[in-house]
Coordinates of C-alpha atoms and ligand atoms in Angstrom, one line a residue:
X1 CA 7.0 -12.1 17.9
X2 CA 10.0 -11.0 15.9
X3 CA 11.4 -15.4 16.5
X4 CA 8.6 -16.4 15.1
X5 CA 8.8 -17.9 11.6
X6 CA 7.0 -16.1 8.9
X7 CA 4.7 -19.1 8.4
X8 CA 3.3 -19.2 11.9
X9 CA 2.8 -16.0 12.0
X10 CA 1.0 -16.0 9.0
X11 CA -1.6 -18.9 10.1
X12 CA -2.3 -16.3 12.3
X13 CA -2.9 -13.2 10.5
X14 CA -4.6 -15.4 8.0
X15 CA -7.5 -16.4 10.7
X16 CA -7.3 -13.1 11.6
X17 CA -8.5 -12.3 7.7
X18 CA -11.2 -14.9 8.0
X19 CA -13.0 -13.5 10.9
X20 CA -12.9 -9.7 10.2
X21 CA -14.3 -11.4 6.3
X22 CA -16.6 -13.2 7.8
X23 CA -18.2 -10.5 10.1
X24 CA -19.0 -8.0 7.0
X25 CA -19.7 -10.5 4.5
X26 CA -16.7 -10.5 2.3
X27 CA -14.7 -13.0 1.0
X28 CA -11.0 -13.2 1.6
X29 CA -10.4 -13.3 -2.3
X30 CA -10.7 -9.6 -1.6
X31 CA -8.1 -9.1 0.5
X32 CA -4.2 -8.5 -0.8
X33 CA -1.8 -9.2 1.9
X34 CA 1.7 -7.1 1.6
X35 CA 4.6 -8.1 3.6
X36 CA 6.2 -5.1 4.6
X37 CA 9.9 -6.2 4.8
X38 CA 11.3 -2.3 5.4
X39 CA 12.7 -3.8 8.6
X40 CA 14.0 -7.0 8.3
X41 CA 17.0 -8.3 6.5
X42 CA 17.1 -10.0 2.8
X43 CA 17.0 -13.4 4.5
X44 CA 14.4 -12.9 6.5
X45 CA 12.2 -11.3 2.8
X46 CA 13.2 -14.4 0.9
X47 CA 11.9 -16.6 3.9
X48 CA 8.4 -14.5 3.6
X49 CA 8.2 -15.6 0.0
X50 CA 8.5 -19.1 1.0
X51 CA 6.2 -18.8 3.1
X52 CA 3.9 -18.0 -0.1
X53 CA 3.8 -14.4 -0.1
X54 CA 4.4 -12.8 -3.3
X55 CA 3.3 -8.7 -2.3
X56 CA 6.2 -7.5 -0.5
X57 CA 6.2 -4.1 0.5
X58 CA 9.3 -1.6 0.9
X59 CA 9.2 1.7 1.6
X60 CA 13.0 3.3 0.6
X61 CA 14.8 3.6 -2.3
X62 CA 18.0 1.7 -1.0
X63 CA 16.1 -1.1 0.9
X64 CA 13.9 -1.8 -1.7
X65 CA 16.8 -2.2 -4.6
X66 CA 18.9 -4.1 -2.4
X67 CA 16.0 -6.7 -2.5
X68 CA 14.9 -6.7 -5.4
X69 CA 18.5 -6.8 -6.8
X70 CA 19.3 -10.1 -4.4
X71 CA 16.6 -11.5 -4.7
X72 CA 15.5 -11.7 -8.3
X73 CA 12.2 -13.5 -7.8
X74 CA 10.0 -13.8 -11.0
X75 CA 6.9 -14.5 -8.9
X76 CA 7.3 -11.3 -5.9
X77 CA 5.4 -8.3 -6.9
X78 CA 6.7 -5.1 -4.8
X79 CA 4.8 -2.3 -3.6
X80 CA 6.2 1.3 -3.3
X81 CA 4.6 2.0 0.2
X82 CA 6.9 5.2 1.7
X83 CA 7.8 9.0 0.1
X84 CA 9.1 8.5 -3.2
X85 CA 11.5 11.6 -3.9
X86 CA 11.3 12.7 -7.4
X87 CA 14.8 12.6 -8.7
X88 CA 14.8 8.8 -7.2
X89 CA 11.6 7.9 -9.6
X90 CA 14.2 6.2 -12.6
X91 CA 15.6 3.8 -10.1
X92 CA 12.5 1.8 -9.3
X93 CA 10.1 2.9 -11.6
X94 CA 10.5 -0.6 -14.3
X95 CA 10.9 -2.6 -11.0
X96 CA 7.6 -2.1 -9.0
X97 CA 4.3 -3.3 -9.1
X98 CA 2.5 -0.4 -8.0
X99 CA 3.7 3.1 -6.0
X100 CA 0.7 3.5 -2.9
X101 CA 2.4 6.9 -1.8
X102 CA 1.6 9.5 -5.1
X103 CA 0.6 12.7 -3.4
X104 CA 1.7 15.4 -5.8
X105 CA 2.1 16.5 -9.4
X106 CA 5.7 16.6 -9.5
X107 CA 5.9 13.1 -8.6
X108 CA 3.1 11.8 -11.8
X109 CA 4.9 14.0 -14.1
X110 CA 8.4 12.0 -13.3
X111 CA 6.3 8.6 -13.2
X112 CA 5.2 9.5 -16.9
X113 CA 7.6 10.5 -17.9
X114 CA 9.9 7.2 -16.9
X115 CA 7.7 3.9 -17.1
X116 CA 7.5 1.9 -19.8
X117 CA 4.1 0.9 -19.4
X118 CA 1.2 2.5 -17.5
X119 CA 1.9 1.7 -13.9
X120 CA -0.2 1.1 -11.3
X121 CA -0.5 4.0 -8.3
X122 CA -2.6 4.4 -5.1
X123 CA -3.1 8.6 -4.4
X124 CA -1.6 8.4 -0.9
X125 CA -4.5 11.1 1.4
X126 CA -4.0 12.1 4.7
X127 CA -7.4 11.6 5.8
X128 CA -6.6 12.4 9.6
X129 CA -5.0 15.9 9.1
X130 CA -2.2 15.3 11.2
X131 CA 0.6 17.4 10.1
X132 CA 3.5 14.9 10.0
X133 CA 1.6 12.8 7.5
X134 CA 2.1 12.8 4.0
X135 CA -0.8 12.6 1.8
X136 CA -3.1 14.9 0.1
X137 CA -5.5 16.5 2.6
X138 CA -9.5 14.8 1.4
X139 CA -10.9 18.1 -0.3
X140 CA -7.4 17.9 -2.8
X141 CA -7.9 14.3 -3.8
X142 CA -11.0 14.9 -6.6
X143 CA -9.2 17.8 -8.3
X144 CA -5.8 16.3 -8.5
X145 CA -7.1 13.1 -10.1
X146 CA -8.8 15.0 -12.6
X147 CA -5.3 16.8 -13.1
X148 CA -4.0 13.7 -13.7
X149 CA -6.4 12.8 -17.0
X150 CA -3.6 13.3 -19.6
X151 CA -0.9 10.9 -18.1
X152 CA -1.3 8.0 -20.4
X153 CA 1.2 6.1 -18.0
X154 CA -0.3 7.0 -14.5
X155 CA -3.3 4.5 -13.3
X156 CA -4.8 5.2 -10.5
X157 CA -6.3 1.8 -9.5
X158 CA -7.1 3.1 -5.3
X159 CA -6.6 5.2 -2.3
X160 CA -4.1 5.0 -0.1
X161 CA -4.3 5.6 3.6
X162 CA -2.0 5.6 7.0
X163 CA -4.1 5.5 10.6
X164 CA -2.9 7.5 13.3
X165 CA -1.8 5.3 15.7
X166 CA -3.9 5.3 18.2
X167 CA -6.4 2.4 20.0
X168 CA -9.8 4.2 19.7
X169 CA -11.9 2.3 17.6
X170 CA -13.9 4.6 16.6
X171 CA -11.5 6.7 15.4
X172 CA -9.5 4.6 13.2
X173 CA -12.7 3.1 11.9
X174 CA -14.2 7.1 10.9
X175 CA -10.5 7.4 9.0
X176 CA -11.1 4.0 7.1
X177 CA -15.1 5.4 6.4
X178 CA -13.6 8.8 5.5
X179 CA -11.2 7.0 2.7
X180 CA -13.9 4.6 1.3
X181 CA -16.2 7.0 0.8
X182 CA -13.7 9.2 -0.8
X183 CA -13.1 5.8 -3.0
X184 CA -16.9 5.6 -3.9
X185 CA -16.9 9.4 -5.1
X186 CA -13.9 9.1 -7.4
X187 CA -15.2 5.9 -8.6
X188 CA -18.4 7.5 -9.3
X189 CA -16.5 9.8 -12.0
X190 CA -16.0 6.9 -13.8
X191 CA -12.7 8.0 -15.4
X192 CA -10.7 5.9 -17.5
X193 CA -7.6 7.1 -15.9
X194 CA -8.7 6.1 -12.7
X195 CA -10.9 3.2 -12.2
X196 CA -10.0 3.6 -8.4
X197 CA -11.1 0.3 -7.2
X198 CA -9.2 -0.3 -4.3
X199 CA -8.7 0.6 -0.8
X200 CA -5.1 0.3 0.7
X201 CA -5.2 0.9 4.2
X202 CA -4.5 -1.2 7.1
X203 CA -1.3 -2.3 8.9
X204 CA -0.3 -4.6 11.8
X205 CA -2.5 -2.9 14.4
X206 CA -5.7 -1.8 12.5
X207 CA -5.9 -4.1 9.9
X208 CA -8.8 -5.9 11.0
X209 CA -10.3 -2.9 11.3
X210 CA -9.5 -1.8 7.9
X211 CA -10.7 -4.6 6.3
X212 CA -14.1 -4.4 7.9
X213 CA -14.2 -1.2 6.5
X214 CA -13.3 -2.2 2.9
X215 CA -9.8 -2.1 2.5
X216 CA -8.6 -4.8 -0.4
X217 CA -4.7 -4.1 0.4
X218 CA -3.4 -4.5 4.2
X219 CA 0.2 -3.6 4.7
X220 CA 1.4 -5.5 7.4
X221 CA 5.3 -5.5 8.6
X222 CA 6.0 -5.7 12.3
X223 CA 3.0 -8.8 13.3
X224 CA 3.8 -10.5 10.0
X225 CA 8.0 -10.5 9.2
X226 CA 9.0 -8.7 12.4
X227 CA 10.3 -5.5 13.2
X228 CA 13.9 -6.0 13.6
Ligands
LIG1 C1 5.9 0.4 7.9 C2 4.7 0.6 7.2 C3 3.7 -0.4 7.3 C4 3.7 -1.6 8.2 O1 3.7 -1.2 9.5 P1 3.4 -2.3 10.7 O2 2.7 -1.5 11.7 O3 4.7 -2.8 11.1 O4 2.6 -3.4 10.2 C5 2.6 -0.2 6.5 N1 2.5 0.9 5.6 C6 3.4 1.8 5.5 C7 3.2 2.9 4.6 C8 4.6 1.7 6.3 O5 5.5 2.6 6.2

């Protein structure tokens, strides 16, 4: 797997796409791929955006600037994928596309506070309970994004979601319900602050899964760029 070059792998992942589409009816237009790169080296990120793939993911501080600082790419578009510590928010804050992990009010008061423009952030929910997640726990999710109303730079644009890893279908697929139906209620609210449109969930195990249960952002490192 972790020889294989970006693009084959790809192909793959990419059929992969088609069929779980196909099989609920969705069109692959839906479906954002993000390279998770938090494991390979710089050469091995710039050979994923060769490969065409502009959504890289990164989920530290340090590996994410050393990227982005190498590789100066007009076209890439990062994600913020792991904990963001507060004090570390000026760093990367102008240089991501969107943070998936925001899972407390410390954390959208320091976003606010340091973007330039509104910028685009997933609330990250731990929708499996297990204590070494991060997330908010389901019940906290509504009333936090209603605390969020006067940040007129926070947007949250979806919910963000890690699986247990585990093989039972029927598992990860209740966790993938659980967080789309958590979508649909937040979306009912219809707040301007939080449109709430998208599902990120989904990684190199599940994310067939995921996507058959709505997901519109699969995060996929170790299948996709390796894991080494
Ligand atoms: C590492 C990571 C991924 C990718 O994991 P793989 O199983 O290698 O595809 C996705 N999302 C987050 C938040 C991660 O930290």
């Amino acid at each position: 797997m972790i020889n294989m070059d970006v693009k084959t792998n790809l192909q793959q992942i990419q059929s992969s796409i088609e069929q779980a589409c196909k099989k609920v009816n969705r069109n692959t237009d839906e479906i954002t791929l993000i390279a998770v790169t938090k494991y390979v080296t710089i050469e091995r990120t710039e050979e994923t955006i060769n490969a065409g793939i502009i959504n890289l993911g990164e989920n530290r501080q340090e590996g994410f600037l050393e990227k982005y600082n190498y590789i100066q790419n007009e076209e890439a578009k990062w994600h913020f994928i792991g904990t963001l510590q507060t004090r570390k928010v000026k760093d990367v804050i102008n240089k991501v596309d969107a943070i998936h992990s925001l899972d407390r009010m410390s954390l959208a008061k320091e976003i606010n506070k340091r973007t330039s423009e509104p910028m685009d952030c997933f609330v990250q929910v731990n929708v499996s309970g297990e204590e070494t997640k991060h997330g908010l726990f389901p019940d906290k999710v509504l009333p936090f994004i209603e605390g969020l109303a006067n940040f007129n730079n926070i947007r949250v644009v979806g919910l963000m979601t890690m699986a247990p890893e585990i093989d039972d279908e029927q598992l990860l697929r209740d966790v993938f319900k659980k967080l789309a139906n958590l979508r649909d209620t937040v979306q009912e609210k219809k707040f301007t602050h939080a449109p709430c449109k998208y599902l990120s969930m989904g990684m190199s195990n599940d994310y067939q899964l995921a996507i058959e249960e709505g997901a519109t952002h699969i995060r996929i490192g170790s299948k996709l760029v390796g894991s080494e």
